[in-house]
Amino acid sequence: SISTFISHSKSDSLNYISKAKFPIISKLSTGSASYGVDKIDNIKDATQLVNQVFSYKGKETYFKYMNQKNYVYFQEFIEDATYDLRILCVGEDLFGYYRYPNEGDFRASGAGNYQKKEIPVEALELAYQVYKAFGSNFLATDFVYSEKTKQFLIIESSVFIGVDSCEQLSIDNVAGKYIRKSENKYEFVEGKFWVQELTLKNVIEKSF
């Protein structure tokens, strides 16, 4: 996963940025679709952010009713990442799609540039293992791919995402899902599936 620093301590936060390799990414705990995700280019800007966050009122955010106060959420910036990959897990069923940033930006989430195509087994298995570690009925995990290290790196995971289509995976314009048969073995099954229905089915089956 991507190196991440979270703290509720101003002194620890200042110590972190004094040793950090810039640029770094700053996030809100309540952000989505890249809102509240910013690239911090130098220690001067990072120090200003920390001072604002730990001030009396905190730092203003795009939420007019909620400031970022008394916490920082920093991540390493992966310079050679050109897209992110979201993988959804429900039981043994997996879905996913690629997201690309707009030109001149680093943020893929929320840009609206989606591509649905085959997903590498390595990424599917990593997403599944994260899902099992969480122990949830549904989990979406976002990755970037580093060309330098040839690795998928975890950005974050969430149980709350927007799902407005029954086609959360498509290969060669054929909608479907991956079914995990065993470790590193996945089968593509054609069809249209609502993730919400699969999650509810998973919850009901677990209760018996």
Short mmCIF file of C-alpha atoms in Angstrom, two decimals:
data_model
loop_
_atom_site.label_atom_id
_atom_site.label_comp_id
_atom_site.label_asym_id
_atom_site.label_seq_id
_atom_site.Cartn_x
_atom_site.Cartn_y
_atom_site.Cartn_z
CA SER A 1 0.00 0.00 0.00
CA ILE A 2 1.01 3.64 -0.36
CA SER A 3 2.91 5.07 2.60
CA THR A 4 0.36 6.95 4.70
CA PHE A 5 0.67 9.22 7.72
CA ILE A 6 -2.34 10.09 9.90
CA SER A 7 -2.01 12.08 13.11
CA HIS A 8 -3.97 14.15 15.60
CA SER A 9 -0.76 15.69 16.94
CA LYS A 10 0.60 18.99 15.63
CA SER A 11 4.15 18.26 16.79
CA ASP A 12 4.15 14.80 15.16
CA SER A 13 2.75 16.33 11.96
CA LEU A 14 5.46 19.00 11.83
CA ASN A 15 8.08 16.34 12.47
CA TYR A 16 6.70 14.23 9.61
CA ILE A 17 6.79 17.03 7.05
CA SER A 18 10.31 18.01 8.13
CA LYS A 19 11.48 14.62 6.83
CA ALA A 20 8.98 14.09 4.01
CA LYS A 21 9.89 13.80 0.34
CA PHE A 22 7.76 16.29 -1.57
CA PRO A 23 5.32 16.44 -3.19
CA ILE A 24 2.92 14.69 -0.81
CA ILE A 25 -0.84 14.25 -0.95
CA SER A 26 -3.16 15.73 1.68
CA LYS A 27 -6.66 14.30 2.14
CA LEU A 28 -9.81 14.87 4.12
CA SER A 29 -11.29 12.00 6.08
CA THR A 30 -14.70 12.89 4.63
CA GLY A 31 -13.72 13.51 1.01
CA SER A 32 -14.94 11.68 -2.10
CA ALA A 33 -14.56 11.97 -5.89
CA SER A 34 -11.18 13.70 -5.31
CA TYR A 35 -12.76 16.54 -3.32
CA GLY A 36 -10.43 17.42 -0.48
CA VAL A 37 -7.43 15.76 -2.18
CA ASP A 38 -4.54 18.18 -2.74
CA LYS A 39 -0.91 17.92 -3.76
CA ILE A 40 1.46 19.74 -1.39
CA ASP A 41 4.65 20.70 -3.24
CA ASN A 42 6.97 21.93 -0.49
CA ILE A 43 7.53 22.17 3.25
CA LYS A 44 6.39 25.81 3.36
CA ASP A 45 2.92 24.91 2.08
CA ALA A 46 2.80 21.81 4.28
CA THR A 47 3.68 23.86 7.38
CA GLN A 48 0.95 26.37 6.54
CA LEU A 49 -1.57 23.54 6.19
CA VAL A 50 -0.58 21.99 9.53
CA ASN A 51 -0.81 25.38 11.28
CA GLN A 52 -4.29 25.94 9.83
CA VAL A 53 -5.53 22.45 10.70
CA PHE A 54 -4.42 22.79 14.31
CA SER A 55 -5.70 26.33 14.72
CA TYR A 56 -8.78 27.28 16.75
CA LYS A 57 -11.17 27.07 13.77
CA GLY A 58 -9.30 24.54 11.69
CA LYS A 59 -8.79 24.66 7.93
CA GLU A 60 -11.71 25.49 5.64
CA THR A 61 -12.77 22.74 3.22
CA TYR A 62 -15.15 22.41 0.30
CA PHE A 63 -17.74 21.43 2.93
CA LYS A 64 -18.95 24.86 4.05
CA TYR A 65 -20.19 23.36 7.32
CA MET A 66 -17.13 21.27 8.17
CA ASN A 67 -13.50 22.29 8.64
CA GLN A 68 -10.48 20.01 8.76
CA LYS A 69 -9.54 20.31 12.42
CA ASN A 70 -6.92 18.58 14.59
CA TYR A 71 -5.90 15.87 12.14
CA VAL A 72 -3.76 15.42 9.05
CA TYR A 73 -3.97 12.65 6.46
CA PHE A 74 -0.88 12.55 4.23
CA GLN A 75 0.11 10.04 1.57
CA GLU A 76 3.15 9.49 -0.60
CA PHE A 77 2.72 10.84 -4.14
CA ILE A 78 3.25 8.14 -6.78
CA GLU A 79 4.68 10.16 -9.66
CA ASP A 80 4.53 7.45 -12.32
CA ALA A 81 0.88 6.49 -11.74
CA THR A 82 -1.21 7.25 -14.84
CA TYR A 83 -4.58 5.86 -13.67
CA ASP A 84 -6.35 4.40 -10.71
CA LEU A 85 -8.26 1.14 -10.54
CA ARG A 86 -11.32 0.57 -8.39
CA ILE A 87 -12.21 -3.03 -7.53
CA LEU A 88 -15.47 -3.94 -5.80
CA CYS A 89 -15.76 -7.14 -3.78
CA VAL A 90 -19.01 -8.83 -2.67
CA GLY A 91 -18.52 -12.37 -1.40
CA GLU A 92 -16.69 -14.21 -4.18
CA ASP A 93 -17.87 -11.73 -6.84
CA LEU A 94 -15.57 -8.95 -8.05
CA PHE A 95 -16.11 -5.98 -10.35
CA GLY A 96 -13.96 -3.04 -11.35
CA TYR A 97 -13.04 -0.24 -13.71
CA TYR A 98 -10.20 2.12 -14.53
CA ARG A 99 -10.26 5.89 -13.99
CA TYR A 100 -7.98 8.42 -15.68
CA PRO A 101 -7.17 12.01 -14.70
CA ASN A 102 -7.79 15.04 -16.83
CA GLU A 103 -4.76 16.51 -18.57
CA GLY A 104 -2.62 18.48 -16.15
CA ASP A 105 -4.19 16.90 -13.06
CA PHE A 106 -3.16 13.92 -10.94
CA ARG A 107 -6.63 13.06 -9.60
CA ALA A 108 -8.50 10.35 -11.48
CA SER A 109 -11.44 9.91 -9.11
CA GLY A 110 -14.23 12.29 -10.02
CA ALA A 111 -12.73 13.22 -13.40
CA GLY A 112 -15.35 11.18 -15.24
CA ASN A 113 -12.84 9.38 -17.46
CA TYR A 114 -13.74 5.70 -17.06
CA GLN A 115 -12.65 2.61 -18.93
CA LYS A 116 -14.02 -0.89 -18.40
CA LYS A 117 -11.75 -3.73 -19.46
CA GLU A 118 -9.98 -6.83 -18.20
CA ILE A 119 -8.38 -6.58 -14.75
CA PRO A 120 -5.10 -8.33 -13.90
CA VAL A 121 -5.37 -11.30 -11.54
CA GLU A 122 -2.74 -9.72 -9.30
CA ALA A 123 -5.02 -6.75 -8.64
CA LEU A 124 -8.12 -8.90 -8.18
CA GLU A 125 -6.41 -11.11 -5.61
CA LEU A 126 -4.99 -8.15 -3.70
CA ALA A 127 -8.43 -6.52 -3.58
CA TYR A 128 -9.99 -9.77 -2.38
CA GLN A 129 -7.43 -10.19 0.41
CA VAL A 130 -8.09 -6.60 1.57
CA TYR A 131 -11.83 -7.33 1.50
CA LYS A 132 -11.38 -10.45 3.64
CA ALA A 133 -9.16 -8.55 6.09
CA PHE A 134 -11.90 -5.95 6.58
CA GLY A 135 -14.52 -8.64 7.19
CA SER A 136 -17.22 -6.52 5.56
CA ASN A 137 -20.08 -7.59 3.30
CA PHE A 138 -18.94 -5.19 0.58
CA LEU A 139 -15.72 -3.30 -0.03
CA ALA A 140 -14.35 -1.04 -2.76
CA THR A 141 -10.58 -0.67 -2.90
CA ASP A 142 -8.75 1.89 -5.04
CA PHE A 143 -5.29 1.25 -6.45
CA VAL A 144 -2.68 3.01 -8.52
CA TYR A 145 -0.07 1.18 -10.55
CA SER A 146 3.59 2.14 -10.31
CA GLU A 147 5.53 1.43 -13.50
CA LYS A 148 8.77 1.80 -11.58
CA THR A 149 8.05 -0.91 -9.03
CA LYS A 150 5.61 -2.91 -11.23
CA GLN A 151 3.14 -3.03 -8.34
CA PHE A 152 -0.46 -2.17 -7.62
CA LEU A 153 -0.51 0.09 -4.56
CA ILE A 154 -3.54 0.58 -2.32
CA ILE A 155 -4.81 4.15 -2.04
CA GLU A 156 -7.82 3.52 0.19
CA SER A 157 -10.84 1.30 0.81
CA SER A 158 -14.47 2.22 1.42
CA VAL A 159 -17.82 0.58 2.14
CA PHE A 160 -19.68 3.68 0.89
CA ILE A 161 -19.46 4.47 -2.83
CA GLY A 162 -21.87 5.56 -5.51
CA VAL A 163 -23.21 2.68 -7.63
CA ASP A 164 -25.70 3.76 -10.29
CA SER A 165 -25.32 1.00 -12.87
CA CYS A 166 -25.69 -2.78 -13.10
CA GLU A 167 -22.55 -2.83 -15.25
CA GLN A 168 -19.63 -2.32 -12.85
CA LEU A 169 -17.39 -4.51 -15.02
CA SER A 170 -17.23 -4.95 -18.76
CA ILE A 171 -14.74 -6.78 -20.97
CA ASP A 172 -14.83 -6.15 -24.73
CA ASN A 173 -18.20 -4.41 -24.20
CA VAL A 174 -19.64 -7.49 -22.49
CA ALA A 175 -20.96 -6.80 -18.98
CA GLY A 176 -20.26 -9.32 -16.26
CA LYS A 177 -18.39 -10.15 -13.08
CA TYR A 178 -15.37 -12.09 -11.94
CA ILE A 179 -15.98 -15.08 -9.69
CA ARG A 180 -13.10 -16.15 -7.46
CA LYS A 181 -12.69 -19.91 -7.86
CA SER A 182 -9.52 -20.26 -5.76
CA GLU A 183 -6.39 -18.27 -4.98
CA ASN A 184 -5.32 -16.34 -8.11
CA LYS A 185 -7.98 -18.09 -10.21
CA TYR A 186 -10.90 -16.02 -11.48
CA GLU A 187 -13.62 -16.76 -13.99
CA PHE A 188 -15.47 -14.09 -15.97
CA VAL A 189 -19.24 -14.62 -16.07
CA GLU A 190 -21.40 -12.60 -18.44
CA GLY A 191 -24.39 -10.74 -17.05
CA LYS A 192 -25.66 -7.55 -15.44
CA PHE A 193 -25.55 -7.39 -11.66
CA TRP A 194 -26.58 -4.77 -9.12
CA VAL A 195 -23.89 -4.66 -6.42
CA GLN A 196 -26.50 -3.56 -3.88
CA GLU A 197 -28.55 -6.73 -4.46
CA LEU A 198 -25.49 -8.95 -4.21
CA THR A 199 -24.49 -7.25 -0.96
CA LEU A 200 -27.95 -7.74 0.53
CA LYS A 201 -27.87 -11.40 -0.56
CA ASN A 202 -24.47 -11.76 1.11
CA VAL A 203 -25.81 -10.27 4.36
CA ILE A 204 -28.85 -12.56 4.39
CA GLU A 205 -26.85 -15.70 3.64
CA LYS A 206 -24.38 -14.89 6.44
CA SER A 207 -27.24 -14.67 8.94
CA PHE A 208 -28.26 -18.30 8.42
#
